[in-house]
Amino acid sequence: MSPVTLIRGANASVTNLLPAVSNVTVGFSWTVVQSNGPATEVVACAIVCGQDGKAVSGEHVVFFNQMLSPDEEVAYDPDGSLPGGDLEQIDVSLAKIPSNVMSIALVLYVNPDLRTPGTFDGVRDAVVRVLDRSGAEALRYEIETKDVGSTSAVVAAELYRRGNEWKFRAVGQGYAGGVRDVAKNYGFTL
């Protein structure tokens, strides 16, 4: 099966593409342009959202410092040997997601602790993709650097529930205020 490549704003059904799959992996990759200043460190995270589009709680923000959501349906994968060129991965057990969860925002941000005020200007080839557990790619979205270059956080994509179906949307929404603006938008504190 060839992966479906999406453009910004497009969506596709994960349920239809992977009908027998209840667990998926979201892979993130990018390239950082080397500079003479501090290196840009990009971080991936997932925000598990309720019906209001906000994080269910602060514990529902999954990243390297909080690696598992409370219901264990979303997990940050710290493995250093990731398949397919992914730099970070987040595992999602679609079958375990409680009915009050409507979406999972998939975010990339420049770590503000290591580079201030770092932006995506130095980031190229950013990709978010959905894989089945065997590592086969089903969906991919190549984030346009021109759309997010001067921002320091981007909601790259979203997994969302539509009836009994799970879908994937290519979002590409940059936030100039970085992860703090993302937190404000999704209703959690850092």
Short mmCIF file of C-alpha atoms in Angstrom, two decimals:
data_model
loop_
_atom_site.label_atom_id
_atom_site.label_comp_id
_atom_site.label_asym_id
_atom_site.label_seq_id
_atom_site.Cartn_x
_atom_site.Cartn_y
_atom_site.Cartn_z
CA MET A 1 0.00 0.00 0.00
CA SER A 2 1.34 3.42 -0.95
CA PRO A 3 0.91 6.10 1.71
CA VAL A 4 -1.63 8.85 1.18
CA THR A 5 0.10 12.25 1.10
CA LEU A 6 -2.00 15.15 2.34
CA ILE A 7 -1.74 18.87 1.78
CA ARG A 8 -2.52 21.49 4.41
CA GLY A 9 -6.22 21.39 5.35
CA ALA A 10 -6.87 17.96 3.83
CA ASN A 11 -8.00 14.93 5.79
CA ALA A 12 -8.26 11.17 5.34
CA SER A 13 -9.84 8.30 7.21
CA VAL A 14 -7.42 6.29 9.34
CA THR A 15 -10.24 3.80 9.96
CA ASN A 16 -10.75 3.16 6.22
CA LEU A 17 -7.03 2.99 5.40
CA LEU A 18 -6.23 0.70 8.35
CA PRO A 19 -9.52 -1.12 9.08
CA ALA A 20 -7.99 -3.93 11.15
CA VAL A 21 -5.69 -1.64 13.14
CA SER A 22 -6.55 -0.41 16.64
CA ASN A 23 -3.08 0.95 17.45
CA VAL A 24 -1.18 3.46 15.34
CA THR A 25 2.13 5.24 15.62
CA VAL A 26 2.52 8.90 14.72
CA GLY A 27 6.05 9.58 13.51
CA PHE A 28 7.71 13.00 13.34
CA SER A 29 10.85 13.90 11.42
CA TRP A 30 12.65 17.09 10.46
CA THR A 31 16.07 18.48 9.58
CA VAL A 32 17.68 21.37 11.44
CA VAL A 33 19.89 23.73 9.44
CA GLN A 34 23.18 24.13 11.29
CA SER A 35 24.06 27.62 12.42
CA ASN A 36 26.76 29.35 14.45
CA GLY A 37 24.32 30.00 17.31
CA PRO A 38 22.56 27.61 19.65
CA ALA A 39 21.09 24.55 17.93
CA THR A 40 17.33 24.47 17.47
CA GLU A 41 15.82 21.54 19.37
CA VAL A 42 12.40 20.49 18.11
CA VAL A 43 10.04 18.58 20.41
CA ALA A 44 6.93 16.57 19.52
CA CYS A 45 3.89 16.30 21.74
CA ALA A 46 0.28 15.13 21.66
CA ILE A 47 -2.62 16.92 23.34
CA VAL A 48 -5.61 14.69 24.13
CA CYS A 49 -8.73 16.89 23.78
CA GLY A 50 -12.33 16.63 24.91
CA GLN A 51 -15.49 17.76 23.14
CA ASP A 52 -14.65 21.42 23.79
CA GLY A 53 -11.37 21.14 21.85
CA LYS A 54 -9.33 21.70 25.02
CA ALA A 55 -6.92 19.33 26.75
CA VAL A 56 -8.88 16.96 28.99
CA SER A 57 -6.37 17.89 31.73
CA GLY A 58 -2.72 18.86 32.07
CA GLU A 59 -1.95 15.14 32.38
CA HIS A 60 -3.32 14.65 28.85
CA VAL A 61 -0.35 16.45 27.27
CA VAL A 62 2.11 13.74 26.24
CA PHE A 63 5.78 14.51 25.49
CA PHE A 64 9.29 13.57 26.68
CA ASN A 65 8.62 14.79 30.25
CA GLN A 66 5.14 13.23 30.56
CA MET A 67 5.32 10.08 28.52
CA LEU A 68 1.88 8.53 29.12
CA SER A 69 -1.68 9.85 29.24
CA PRO A 70 -3.77 8.84 32.28
CA ASP A 71 -5.74 6.18 30.41
CA GLU A 72 -2.54 4.96 28.71
CA GLU A 73 -4.09 5.51 25.28
CA VAL A 74 -1.34 7.89 24.15
CA ALA A 75 2.34 7.24 24.83
CA TYR A 76 5.55 9.03 23.92
CA ASP A 77 8.01 6.51 22.48
CA PRO A 78 11.52 7.24 23.81
CA ASP A 79 13.19 4.55 21.70
CA GLY A 80 16.31 5.89 19.99
CA SER A 81 16.14 3.47 17.04
CA LEU A 82 13.01 4.61 15.28
CA PRO A 83 12.04 3.13 11.90
CA GLY A 84 11.64 5.13 8.73
CA GLY A 85 13.74 8.11 9.76
CA ASP A 86 11.43 9.33 12.53
CA LEU A 87 13.10 11.44 15.19
CA GLU A 88 10.21 11.09 17.64
CA GLN A 89 7.12 8.90 17.78
CA ILE A 90 3.87 8.85 19.71
CA ASP A 91 1.86 5.64 19.99
CA VAL A 92 -1.94 5.91 20.01
CA SER A 93 -4.20 3.04 21.06
CA LEU A 94 -7.37 4.11 19.27
CA ALA A 95 -9.35 1.26 20.86
CA LYS A 96 -8.53 2.52 24.40
CA ILE A 97 -9.54 6.14 23.87
CA PRO A 98 -12.47 7.08 26.14
CA SER A 99 -15.66 8.33 24.49
CA ASN A 100 -15.17 11.85 25.94
CA VAL A 101 -11.99 12.28 23.85
CA MET A 102 -12.72 13.79 20.45
CA SER A 103 -9.28 14.62 19.09
CA ILE A 104 -5.54 14.46 19.60
CA ALA A 105 -3.57 17.51 18.48
CA LEU A 106 -0.09 16.61 17.18
CA VAL A 107 2.32 19.44 17.89
CA LEU A 108 5.94 20.31 17.14
CA TYR A 109 7.63 23.13 19.03
CA VAL A 110 11.07 24.64 19.46
CA ASN A 111 12.20 23.90 23.01
CA PRO A 112 12.16 27.34 24.68
CA ASP A 113 14.54 26.16 27.44
CA LEU A 114 17.35 25.59 24.96
CA ARG A 115 16.89 28.36 22.44
CA THR A 116 15.16 31.63 22.95
CA PRO A 117 13.39 32.84 20.85
CA GLY A 118 13.99 29.92 18.41
CA THR A 119 11.71 29.49 15.41
CA PHE A 120 11.10 27.04 12.60
CA ASP A 121 13.18 29.24 10.26
CA GLY A 122 16.04 26.77 10.73
CA VAL A 123 13.88 23.66 10.30
CA ARG A 124 13.41 21.87 6.98
CA ASP A 125 11.65 18.72 5.78
CA ALA A 126 9.25 18.50 8.74
CA VAL A 127 6.93 15.53 8.29
CA VAL A 128 4.22 13.94 10.41
CA ARG A 129 2.98 10.52 9.41
CA VAL A 130 0.67 7.72 10.58
CA LEU A 131 2.00 4.16 10.64
CA ASP A 132 0.49 0.85 11.56
CA ARG A 133 2.35 -1.06 14.29
CA SER A 134 4.41 -2.95 11.71
CA GLY A 135 5.89 0.39 10.63
CA ALA A 136 4.03 0.59 7.30
CA GLU A 137 3.21 4.21 6.47
CA ALA A 138 -0.46 4.94 5.76
CA LEU A 139 -0.59 8.75 5.82
CA ARG A 140 1.89 11.60 5.64
CA TYR A 141 1.85 15.38 5.75
CA GLU A 142 4.91 17.39 4.77
CA ILE A 143 4.70 20.68 6.64
CA GLU A 144 5.44 23.69 4.44
CA THR A 145 8.28 25.62 6.09
CA LYS A 146 7.07 28.84 4.46
CA ASP A 147 3.81 28.51 6.42
CA VAL A 148 5.46 28.17 9.86
CA GLY A 149 9.01 29.56 9.53
CA SER A 150 8.73 32.57 11.83
CA THR A 151 6.74 30.67 14.48
CA SER A 152 8.13 28.54 17.30
CA ALA A 153 5.30 26.00 17.57
CA VAL A 154 3.01 24.34 15.07
CA VAL A 155 -0.06 22.17 15.38
CA ALA A 156 1.12 19.86 12.64
CA ALA A 157 -1.89 17.56 12.43
CA GLU A 158 -4.76 16.10 14.34
CA LEU A 159 -6.32 12.70 14.83
CA TYR A 160 -10.04 13.22 15.38
CA ARG A 161 -13.19 11.20 15.89
CA ARG A 162 -16.06 11.46 13.40
CA GLY A 163 -18.80 9.08 14.57
CA ASN A 164 -17.19 5.62 14.77
CA GLU A 165 -14.34 6.67 12.50
CA TRP A 166 -10.89 8.10 13.25
CA LYS A 167 -9.56 10.64 10.77
CA PHE A 168 -6.27 12.47 10.27
CA ARG A 169 -6.18 16.15 9.30
CA ALA A 170 -3.11 18.04 8.04
CA VAL A 171 -3.28 21.30 10.02
CA GLY A 172 0.04 23.21 9.73
CA GLN A 173 -1.06 26.04 12.08
CA GLY A 174 1.89 28.01 13.42
CA TYR A 175 1.97 29.86 16.76
CA ALA A 176 4.29 32.88 17.03
CA GLY A 177 4.13 32.71 20.83
CA GLY A 178 5.34 29.13 20.77
CA VAL A 179 4.31 26.42 23.16
CA ARG A 180 2.86 29.00 25.56
CA ASP A 181 0.32 30.07 22.93
CA VAL A 182 -0.46 26.41 22.18
CA ALA A 183 -1.04 25.81 25.92
CA LYS A 184 -3.34 28.83 26.11
CA ASN A 185 -5.28 27.73 23.02
CA TYR A 186 -5.72 24.17 24.34
CA GLY A 187 -6.47 25.20 27.92
CA PHE A 188 -3.56 23.82 29.94
CA THR A 189 -0.67 25.35 31.88
CA LEU A 190 3.00 24.64 31.39
#
